[in-house]
Coordinates of C-alpha atoms and ligand atoms in Angstrom, one line a residue:
M1 CA -13.1 -16.0 12.9
S2 CA -15.5 -13.9 14.9
Q3 CA -19.0 -13.6 13.6
S4 CA -19.7 -9.9 13.2
P5 CA -17.7 -7.8 10.6
V6 CA -15.0 -5.5 11.9
I7 CA -16.1 -1.9 11.8
L8 CA -13.3 0.7 11.3
H9 CA -13.7 4.4 11.8
L10 CA -11.0 6.6 10.4
R11 CA -10.8 9.7 12.5
A12 CA -9.7 13.0 11.1
E13 CA -6.2 14.0 12.2
T14 CA -6.1 17.0 14.5
K15 CA -2.4 17.6 14.9
P16 CA -1.6 20.8 13.0
L17 CA -0.4 20.3 9.4
E18 CA -0.8 16.5 9.5
A19 CA -2.0 15.6 6.1
R20 CA -1.2 11.9 6.2
A21 CA -3.8 9.2 6.9
A22 CA -3.6 5.8 8.5
L23 CA -6.0 4.3 5.9
T24 CA -6.0 5.3 2.3
P25 CA -8.8 4.9 -0.3
S26 CA -6.9 2.0 -1.9
T27 CA -6.3 0.1 1.3
A28 CA -9.8 0.9 2.5
K29 CA -11.1 -0.8 -0.7
K30 CA -9.2 -4.0 0.1
L31 CA -10.6 -4.1 3.6
L32 CA -14.1 -3.5 2.3
D33 CA -13.6 -6.4 -0.2
A34 CA -12.6 -8.5 2.8
G35 CA -15.9 -7.8 4.5
F36 CA -15.0 -4.8 6.7
K37 CA -17.3 -1.9 7.2
I38 CA -15.6 1.5 7.1
Y39 CA -16.6 5.0 8.3
V40 CA -14.3 7.8 7.2
E41 CA -14.5 11.3 8.8
E42 CA -14.4 14.4 6.6
S43 CA -11.1 16.1 7.2
S44 CA -9.9 19.6 6.4
Q45 CA -6.3 18.4 6.7
S46 CA -6.0 15.1 4.9
I47 CA -4.3 14.9 1.5
F48 CA -7.1 12.5 0.5
N49 CA -10.6 13.9 0.0
A50 CA -13.7 12.3 1.3
D51 CA -14.9 11.5 -2.2
E52 CA -11.9 9.3 -2.8
Y53 CA -13.1 7.1 0.1
K54 CA -16.7 7.4 -0.8
Q55 CA -16.0 6.1 -4.3
V56 CA -14.6 2.9 -3.0
G57 CA -17.5 2.3 -0.7
C58 CA -16.7 4.0 2.6
E59 CA -19.4 5.9 4.5
I60 CA -18.4 9.5 5.1
V61 CA -19.2 10.9 8.6
P62 CA -18.5 14.3 10.2
E63 CA -15.1 15.3 11.5
G64 CA -14.7 14.2 15.2
S65 CA -17.8 12.0 15.1
W66 CA -15.8 9.0 16.5
K67 CA -16.3 10.5 20.0
T68 CA -19.9 9.5 20.0
A69 CA -19.7 6.5 17.7
P70 CA -21.0 3.1 18.8
K71 CA -18.6 1.2 21.0
D72 CA -18.2 -1.6 18.5
R73 CA -16.2 0.5 16.1
I74 CA -12.4 0.4 16.1
I75 CA -11.1 3.9 15.8
I76 CA -8.1 4.3 13.6
G77 CA -5.9 7.4 13.2
L78 CA -2.2 8.2 13.1
K79 CA -1.3 10.9 15.5
E80 CA -1.9 11.7 19.2
L81 CA -5.3 12.9 20.3
P82 CA -5.5 16.6 21.4
E83 CA -3.9 17.0 24.8
N84 CA -6.6 19.3 26.1
E85 CA -9.3 16.6 25.9
T86 CA -9.4 14.3 28.8
F87 CA -12.7 12.3 28.5
P88 CA -12.4 8.5 29.0
L89 CA -11.9 6.5 25.8
V90 CA -14.5 3.8 25.3
H91 CA -13.3 2.3 22.0
E92 CA -10.5 0.2 20.7
H93 CA -8.0 2.6 19.2
I94 CA -5.2 2.0 16.6
Q95 CA -2.8 5.0 16.5
F96 CA 0.7 6.3 17.5
A97 CA 0.1 7.5 21.1
H98 CA 3.7 8.0 22.3
C99 CA 3.0 7.0 25.9
Y100 CA 5.0 3.8 26.4
K101 CA 8.5 5.3 26.7
D102 CA 7.9 7.6 29.7
Q103 CA 7.3 10.6 27.5
A104 CA 6.3 13.8 29.3
G105 CA 2.6 13.4 30.3
W106 CA 2.4 9.7 29.3
Q107 CA 0.3 8.9 32.3
D108 CA -2.4 11.4 31.2
V109 CA -2.5 10.1 27.7
L110 CA -2.6 6.4 28.7
R111 CA -5.0 6.8 31.6
R112 CA -7.9 7.7 29.4
F113 CA -8.0 4.2 27.9
P114 CA -8.5 2.2 31.1
E115 CA -10.8 4.9 32.4
G116 CA -13.3 4.2 29.6
N117 CA -12.5 0.5 29.2
G118 CA -10.9 1.3 25.9
V119 CA -7.9 -0.3 24.4
L120 CA -4.8 1.1 22.6
Y121 CA -3.0 -0.8 19.9
D122 CA 0.0 1.5 19.4
L123 CA 1.2 1.5 15.8
E124 CA 4.8 2.0 16.9
F125 CA 4.7 -1.4 18.6
L126 CA 2.8 -3.5 16.1
E127 CA 5.5 -6.1 15.3
N128 CA 5.8 -9.3 13.3
D129 CA 7.1 -12.6 14.7
Q130 CA 10.7 -11.5 14.1
G131 CA 10.2 -8.4 16.2
R132 CA 10.3 -6.0 13.3
R133 CA 7.7 -3.2 13.0
V134 CA 5.0 -4.1 10.5
A135 CA 4.5 -0.6 9.3
A136 CA 6.8 2.5 9.5
F137 CA 7.2 5.7 7.6
G138 CA 11.0 5.4 7.1
F139 CA 11.1 4.9 3.3
Y140 CA 9.6 8.3 2.5
A141 CA 11.6 10.0 5.3
G142 CA 14.8 9.0 3.5
F143 CA 13.3 9.9 0.2
A144 CA 12.2 13.4 1.3
G145 CA 15.5 13.9 3.2
A146 CA 17.6 13.0 0.1
A147 CA 15.5 15.4 -1.9
I148 CA 16.3 18.2 0.5
G149 CA 19.9 17.2 0.4
V150 CA 20.0 17.6 -3.5
L151 CA 18.0 20.8 -3.3
D152 CA 20.5 22.2 -0.7
W153 CA 23.6 21.1 -2.6
S154 CA 22.2 22.6 -5.8
F155 CA 21.2 25.8 -4.1
K156 CA 24.7 26.2 -2.8
Q157 CA 26.2 26.0 -6.4
L158 CA 24.0 28.9 -7.5
N159 CA 23.8 31.2 -4.5
P160 CA 26.1 33.1 -2.1
D161 CA 27.0 31.6 1.3
S162 CA 24.9 34.3 2.9
A163 CA 21.7 32.6 1.6
N164 CA 20.1 29.5 3.1
L165 CA 17.9 27.0 1.3
P166 CA 14.4 28.5 1.2
G167 CA 11.4 26.7 2.8
V168 CA 9.8 23.7 1.2
T169 CA 6.1 22.8 1.3
P170 CA 4.4 19.4 1.0
Y171 CA 4.0 18.0 -2.5
P172 CA 0.8 16.6 -4.0
N173 CA 2.7 13.6 -5.3
E174 CA 6.2 12.1 -5.8
D175 CA 6.4 13.0 -9.4
A176 CA 6.0 16.7 -8.6
L177 CA 8.8 16.5 -6.1
I178 CA 11.2 14.7 -8.4
K179 CA 10.5 17.2 -11.2
D180 CA 11.3 20.1 -8.9
V181 CA 14.5 18.5 -7.6
K182 CA 15.6 17.6 -11.2
V183 CA 15.1 21.2 -12.3
E184 CA 17.4 22.6 -9.5
L185 CA 19.9 19.8 -10.0
E186 CA 20.1 20.5 -13.8
K187 CA 20.8 24.2 -13.0
A188 CA 23.5 23.3 -10.6
L189 CA 25.1 20.9 -13.0
V190 CA 25.7 23.8 -15.4
K191 CA 27.9 25.3 -12.7
T192 CA 29.8 22.0 -12.1
N193 CA 30.4 21.2 -15.7
G194 CA 28.0 18.3 -15.5
V195 CA 29.7 16.7 -12.5
Y196 CA 27.1 15.1 -10.3
P197 CA 27.3 15.3 -6.5
K198 CA 28.9 12.4 -4.8
C199 CA 26.3 11.0 -2.3
L200 CA 26.8 8.8 0.8
V201 CA 24.0 7.1 2.6
I202 CA 24.7 5.4 5.9
G203 CA 22.1 2.9 7.0
A204 CA 21.5 2.1 3.4
L205 CA 20.0 -1.3 4.0
G206 CA 17.2 0.1 6.2
R207 CA 13.8 1.7 5.4
C208 CA 15.1 5.3 5.4
G209 CA 18.3 4.4 3.6
S210 CA 16.4 2.6 0.8
G211 CA 14.2 5.7 0.3
A212 CA 17.2 8.0 0.1
I213 CA 18.9 5.8 -2.5
D214 CA 15.6 5.6 -4.5
L215 CA 15.4 9.5 -4.6
F216 CA 19.0 9.9 -5.7
Q217 CA 18.4 7.3 -8.5
K218 CA 15.1 8.9 -9.6
V219 CA 16.6 12.4 -10.0
G220 CA 19.3 10.9 -12.3
I221 CA 22.3 10.7 -10.0
P222 CA 24.5 7.9 -11.5
D223 CA 24.8 4.8 -9.4
D224 CA 28.6 5.1 -9.1
Q225 CA 28.1 8.4 -7.4
I226 CA 25.9 6.9 -4.7
A227 CA 27.9 5.2 -1.9
K228 CA 25.7 2.8 0.2
W229 CA 27.0 2.0 3.6
D230 CA 25.6 -0.1 6.4
M231 CA 27.0 -2.0 9.4
K232 CA 29.8 -3.6 7.4
E233 CA 31.3 -0.3 6.2
T234 CA 31.1 1.4 9.6
A235 CA 32.5 -1.5 11.5
K236 CA 36.0 0.1 11.5
G237 CA 34.6 2.9 13.6
G238 CA 34.3 6.6 13.0
P239 CA 35.0 9.4 12.2
F240 CA 35.1 8.8 8.5
Q241 CA 37.1 10.8 5.9
E242 CA 34.7 9.4 3.3
I243 CA 31.9 11.5 4.6
V244 CA 33.7 14.8 4.0
D245 CA 34.9 13.6 0.7
S246 CA 31.3 13.3 -0.4
D247 CA 29.1 16.3 -1.4
I248 CA 25.9 15.1 0.2
F249 CA 25.7 12.8 3.3
V250 CA 22.5 11.3 4.4
N251 CA 22.5 9.6 7.8
C252 CA 19.8 6.9 8.1
I253 CA 21.0 4.6 10.8
Y254 CA 18.9 3.2 13.6
L255 CA 20.9 4.2 16.7
S256 CA 20.5 1.4 19.2
K257 CA 23.7 1.7 21.2
P258 CA 26.5 4.2 21.8
I259 CA 28.9 4.4 18.8
A260 CA 31.8 6.6 17.9
P261 CA 30.9 9.8 16.0
F262 CA 30.7 9.6 12.2
V263 CA 32.1 13.1 11.8
N264 CA 33.8 15.6 14.1
Q265 CA 34.9 19.2 13.9
E266 CA 38.4 18.4 12.9
L267 CA 37.2 16.6 9.8
L268 CA 34.8 19.4 8.9
N269 CA 37.5 22.0 9.2
Q270 CA 39.6 20.6 6.4
E271 CA 40.2 23.1 3.6
S272 CA 39.8 20.3 1.1
R273 CA 36.3 19.2 2.4
K274 CA 33.8 18.6 -0.4
L275 CA 30.9 18.0 1.9
R276 CA 28.2 20.8 1.6
S277 CA 25.0 19.1 2.8
I278 CA 24.3 16.8 5.7
V279 CA 20.8 15.3 6.0
D280 CA 20.4 13.7 9.4
V281 CA 17.2 11.6 8.8
S282 CA 17.9 9.6 12.0
A283 CA 17.7 13.0 13.7
D284 CA 19.0 11.8 17.1
T285 CA 19.6 15.4 17.8
T286 CA 19.3 15.4 21.5
N287 CA 20.7 11.9 22.0
P288 CA 24.1 12.1 23.8
H289 CA 25.4 9.5 21.3
N290 CA 24.2 11.4 18.2
P291 CA 26.9 10.3 15.7
I292 CA 26.6 13.7 13.9
P293 CA 27.4 15.9 16.9
V294 CA 27.8 19.1 14.8
Y295 CA 24.4 20.7 15.3
T296 CA 21.9 21.1 18.1
I297 CA 18.5 21.9 16.6
A298 CA 15.7 20.1 14.7
T299 CA 15.0 22.1 11.5
V300 CA 11.6 22.6 10.0
F301 CA 10.1 22.6 6.4
N302 CA 10.0 26.4 6.2
D303 CA 13.6 26.7 7.2
P304 CA 15.0 23.3 6.3
T305 CA 18.7 23.7 7.0
V306 CA 21.0 25.2 9.7
P307 CA 24.6 26.2 8.9
V308 CA 27.4 24.3 10.7
E309 CA 30.2 26.4 12.0
T310 CA 33.5 25.5 10.4
S311 CA 36.8 27.3 10.4
K312 CA 37.8 26.2 6.9
G313 CA 36.3 24.8 3.7
P314 CA 33.0 25.7 1.9
K315 CA 29.7 26.5 3.6
L316 CA 28.1 23.4 5.2
S317 CA 24.5 22.9 6.4
V318 CA 22.5 20.3 8.1
C319 CA 18.9 19.3 7.6
S320 CA 17.5 17.6 10.7
I321 CA 13.7 17.7 10.1
D322 CA 12.1 15.0 12.3
H323 CA 8.8 14.7 10.3
L324 CA 10.2 14.3 6.8
P325 CA 7.5 11.9 5.4
S326 CA 5.0 14.9 5.6
L327 CA 6.7 16.3 2.5
L328 CA 5.0 13.6 0.5
P329 CA 1.8 12.9 2.5
R330 CA 0.0 10.9 -0.3
E331 CA 2.8 8.4 -1.0
A332 CA 3.9 8.2 2.6
S333 CA 0.4 7.3 3.7
E334 CA 0.0 4.8 0.8
F335 CA 3.3 3.0 1.7
F336 CA 2.4 2.9 5.4
A337 CA -1.2 1.7 5.0
N338 CA -0.1 -1.0 2.5
D339 CA 2.4 -2.3 5.0
L340 CA -0.3 -2.2 7.7
L341 CA -2.9 -3.9 5.6
P342 CA -2.0 -7.6 6.3
S343 CA -2.3 -6.9 10.0
L344 CA -5.6 -5.0 9.6
L345 CA -6.9 -8.0 7.7
Q346 CA -6.3 -10.0 10.9
L347 CA -8.4 -7.7 13.0
P348 CA -11.4 -10.1 13.0
D349 CA -9.1 -12.5 14.9
R350 CA -7.4 -9.9 17.0
H351 CA -8.0 -11.8 20.2
T352 CA -5.7 -14.6 18.9
A353 CA -3.6 -13.1 16.1
P354 CA -0.1 -12.6 17.6
V355 CA 0.4 -9.1 16.0
W356 CA -2.6 -7.8 17.9
T357 CA -2.3 -9.9 21.1
R358 CA 1.3 -8.7 21.5
A359 CA 0.1 -5.1 21.2
K360 CA -2.7 -5.7 23.7
S361 CA -0.3 -7.3 26.2
L362 CA 2.0 -4.3 25.9
F363 CA -1.0 -2.0 26.5
D364 CA -1.9 -4.1 29.6
K365 CA 1.7 -3.9 30.8
H366 CA 1.8 -0.2 30.7
V367 CA -1.6 0.2 32.2
A368 CA -0.4 -1.9 35.1
R369 CA 2.5 0.6 35.5
L370 CA -0.2 3.4 35.8
N371 CA -1.8 1.5 38.6
K372 CA 1.4 1.3 40.6
L373 CA 1.9 5.1 40.5
Ligands
NAD401 N1 13.4 12.3 10.3 C1 12.3 11.7 10.1 O1 11.3 12.2 9.7 C2 12.2 10.2 10.4 C3 11.1 9.5 9.9 C4 11.1 8.1 10.1 C5 12.2 7.5 10.8 N2 13.2 8.2 11.3 C6 14.3 7.6 12.0 O2 15.3 7.1 11.1 C7 16.0 6.0 11.7 C8 16.1 4.8 10.8 O3 14.8 4.3 10.7 P1 14.5 3.0 9.7 O4 13.0 2.7 9.8 O5 15.1 3.3 8.4 O6 15.3 1.9 10.5 P2 15.8 0.5 9.9 O7 15.9 -0.4 11.1 O8 14.9 0.1 8.8 O9 17.2 0.8 9.3 C9 18.3 1.2 10.0 C10 19.6 0.8 9.3 O10 20.7 1.3 9.9 C11 21.7 0.4 10.0 N3 22.6 0.7 11.1 C12 22.4 0.7 12.4 N4 23.5 1.1 13.0 C13 24.4 1.4 12.1 C14 25.8 1.8 12.1 N5 26.4 2.1 13.3 N6 26.4 1.9 11.0 C15 25.9 1.7 9.8 N7 24.6 1.3 9.7 C16 23.9 1.1 10.8 C17 21.0 -1.0 10.2 O11 21.8 -2.1 9.8 C18 19.8 -0.8 9.2 O12 20.1 -1.2 8.0 C19 15.3 5.8 13.0 O13 16.0 6.4 14.1 C20 14.0 6.5 12.9 O14 13.4 6.9 14.1 C21 13.2 9.6 11.1

C-alpha cells in the first residue's frame, strides 16, 4: 500500500445532455470509508445533485476546477473532454477517451496526456484477469432498449401507420419508466384481447441481453412469451424465421466476427409477419457485417424509431439509439459505478494492481504509436 490516501476529483461532464456520472454518492461513500479523499464538481447536467455527495462526506468544488487542481488528484469522469481544449493534461485521468481505435482525431486527444506528463486509464479497457471489462453500461442499454420496444409495439396497436412513436426523455428512476411502459402496454392489451407481445432477445446471456429480459419481466410480460437466444440458438446460421414470428425483437449480441444476417428483406416482406418492432441495441449500424441490415441510421431519443421499408405485412420500425443507458441516468450510473468500485478500491496499489498496470501499459503502447507518426 502506498502511504498517502488516494484523492479523487469527479469532474462535471461537459458532453451535451450527459446526465450520468462515473462516481455516484453511494460508491463515493464506500471509497471515503476506505480512506479516499473525494472532491466532486458542481454540475448542471448530472442526475445527482451536489448535496447528495456532500451528505456522504465529499467536498464540493466548482465545475471545471479539475483543470487547476493539485497534480496529486486523480481526475475521474465518464466522457471525452471538450475537443476545443488543447492544453496539456498533468493529472492521472480515468475516463472513456475513445482514442485507442484510430478514431478520427485520436492523436489530438491522446497527445495531451504525454504533453503534460499525465496518464489515461481508459474505462473501456479496464479488464479483469479473464479479459472481461470490469464495468460497462450494457445492462441498462438493454433495459432501456426493451422499454422502447414495448412502447413502440404498444403505440402501433393504438395508432395509424402514419404515426411514429413520439420522443422519449430521460427518466428520474427505473420505477417511473416501468410505470409508463406498463400503462401503454395495458392500453395495447385491450386491443389484442389480452395477448402479450412475443419477445425475442438475441445475445440474452450478455449484459445488454440480461437488461432487456429484466425489463420485459418487470413490465409483466409472461416468461413463456420471452425467447432468450444466445450462441447456441444462432449456431445454425441466419436468417431466422423465428424473428419475424415474434412481435418485438431485441438484438444484443457483441459482434466480434462476420456472421450471416439474422433477418433479410425476403423474411420481412412476408404477409404473415408478426414482427412490428426491432430494437438494435448492438447498433452496429455502419458495420458491413451488421446482422440487421434493414436500416441505415442511428435513431435518437426525440425520434426513437425509423420505419423499415417492406412490401407486405404490417408496419415495422427499428430503434437504433446508440446511447440507450442515458434514458435511465441514475440507475445506469449506479450499476456502472458499483462494477467499477472494486477496481477503484485498488487505486492505492495502482502501480502493481493488474487492472491498473494493464491499463497503463495500453496507454504507454498507444503513446508510443504517437511518437512514431
Ligand atoms: N445502444 C447502446 O446504447 C449500447 C450501450 C451499451 C452497449 N452496446 C452494445 O451492445 C453490444 C453488447 O454489449 P454487452 O455488454 O451486452 O456484451 P456482452 O459481451 O456482455 O454480451 C454479448 C452477448 O452476445 C452473445 N453473442 C455474440 N455473438 C452472438 C451470435 N452470433 N449469436 C447469438 N449470441 C451472440 C454473446 O455470447 C454474449 O452473451 C455491444 O456491441 C455494445 O457495444 C450498445
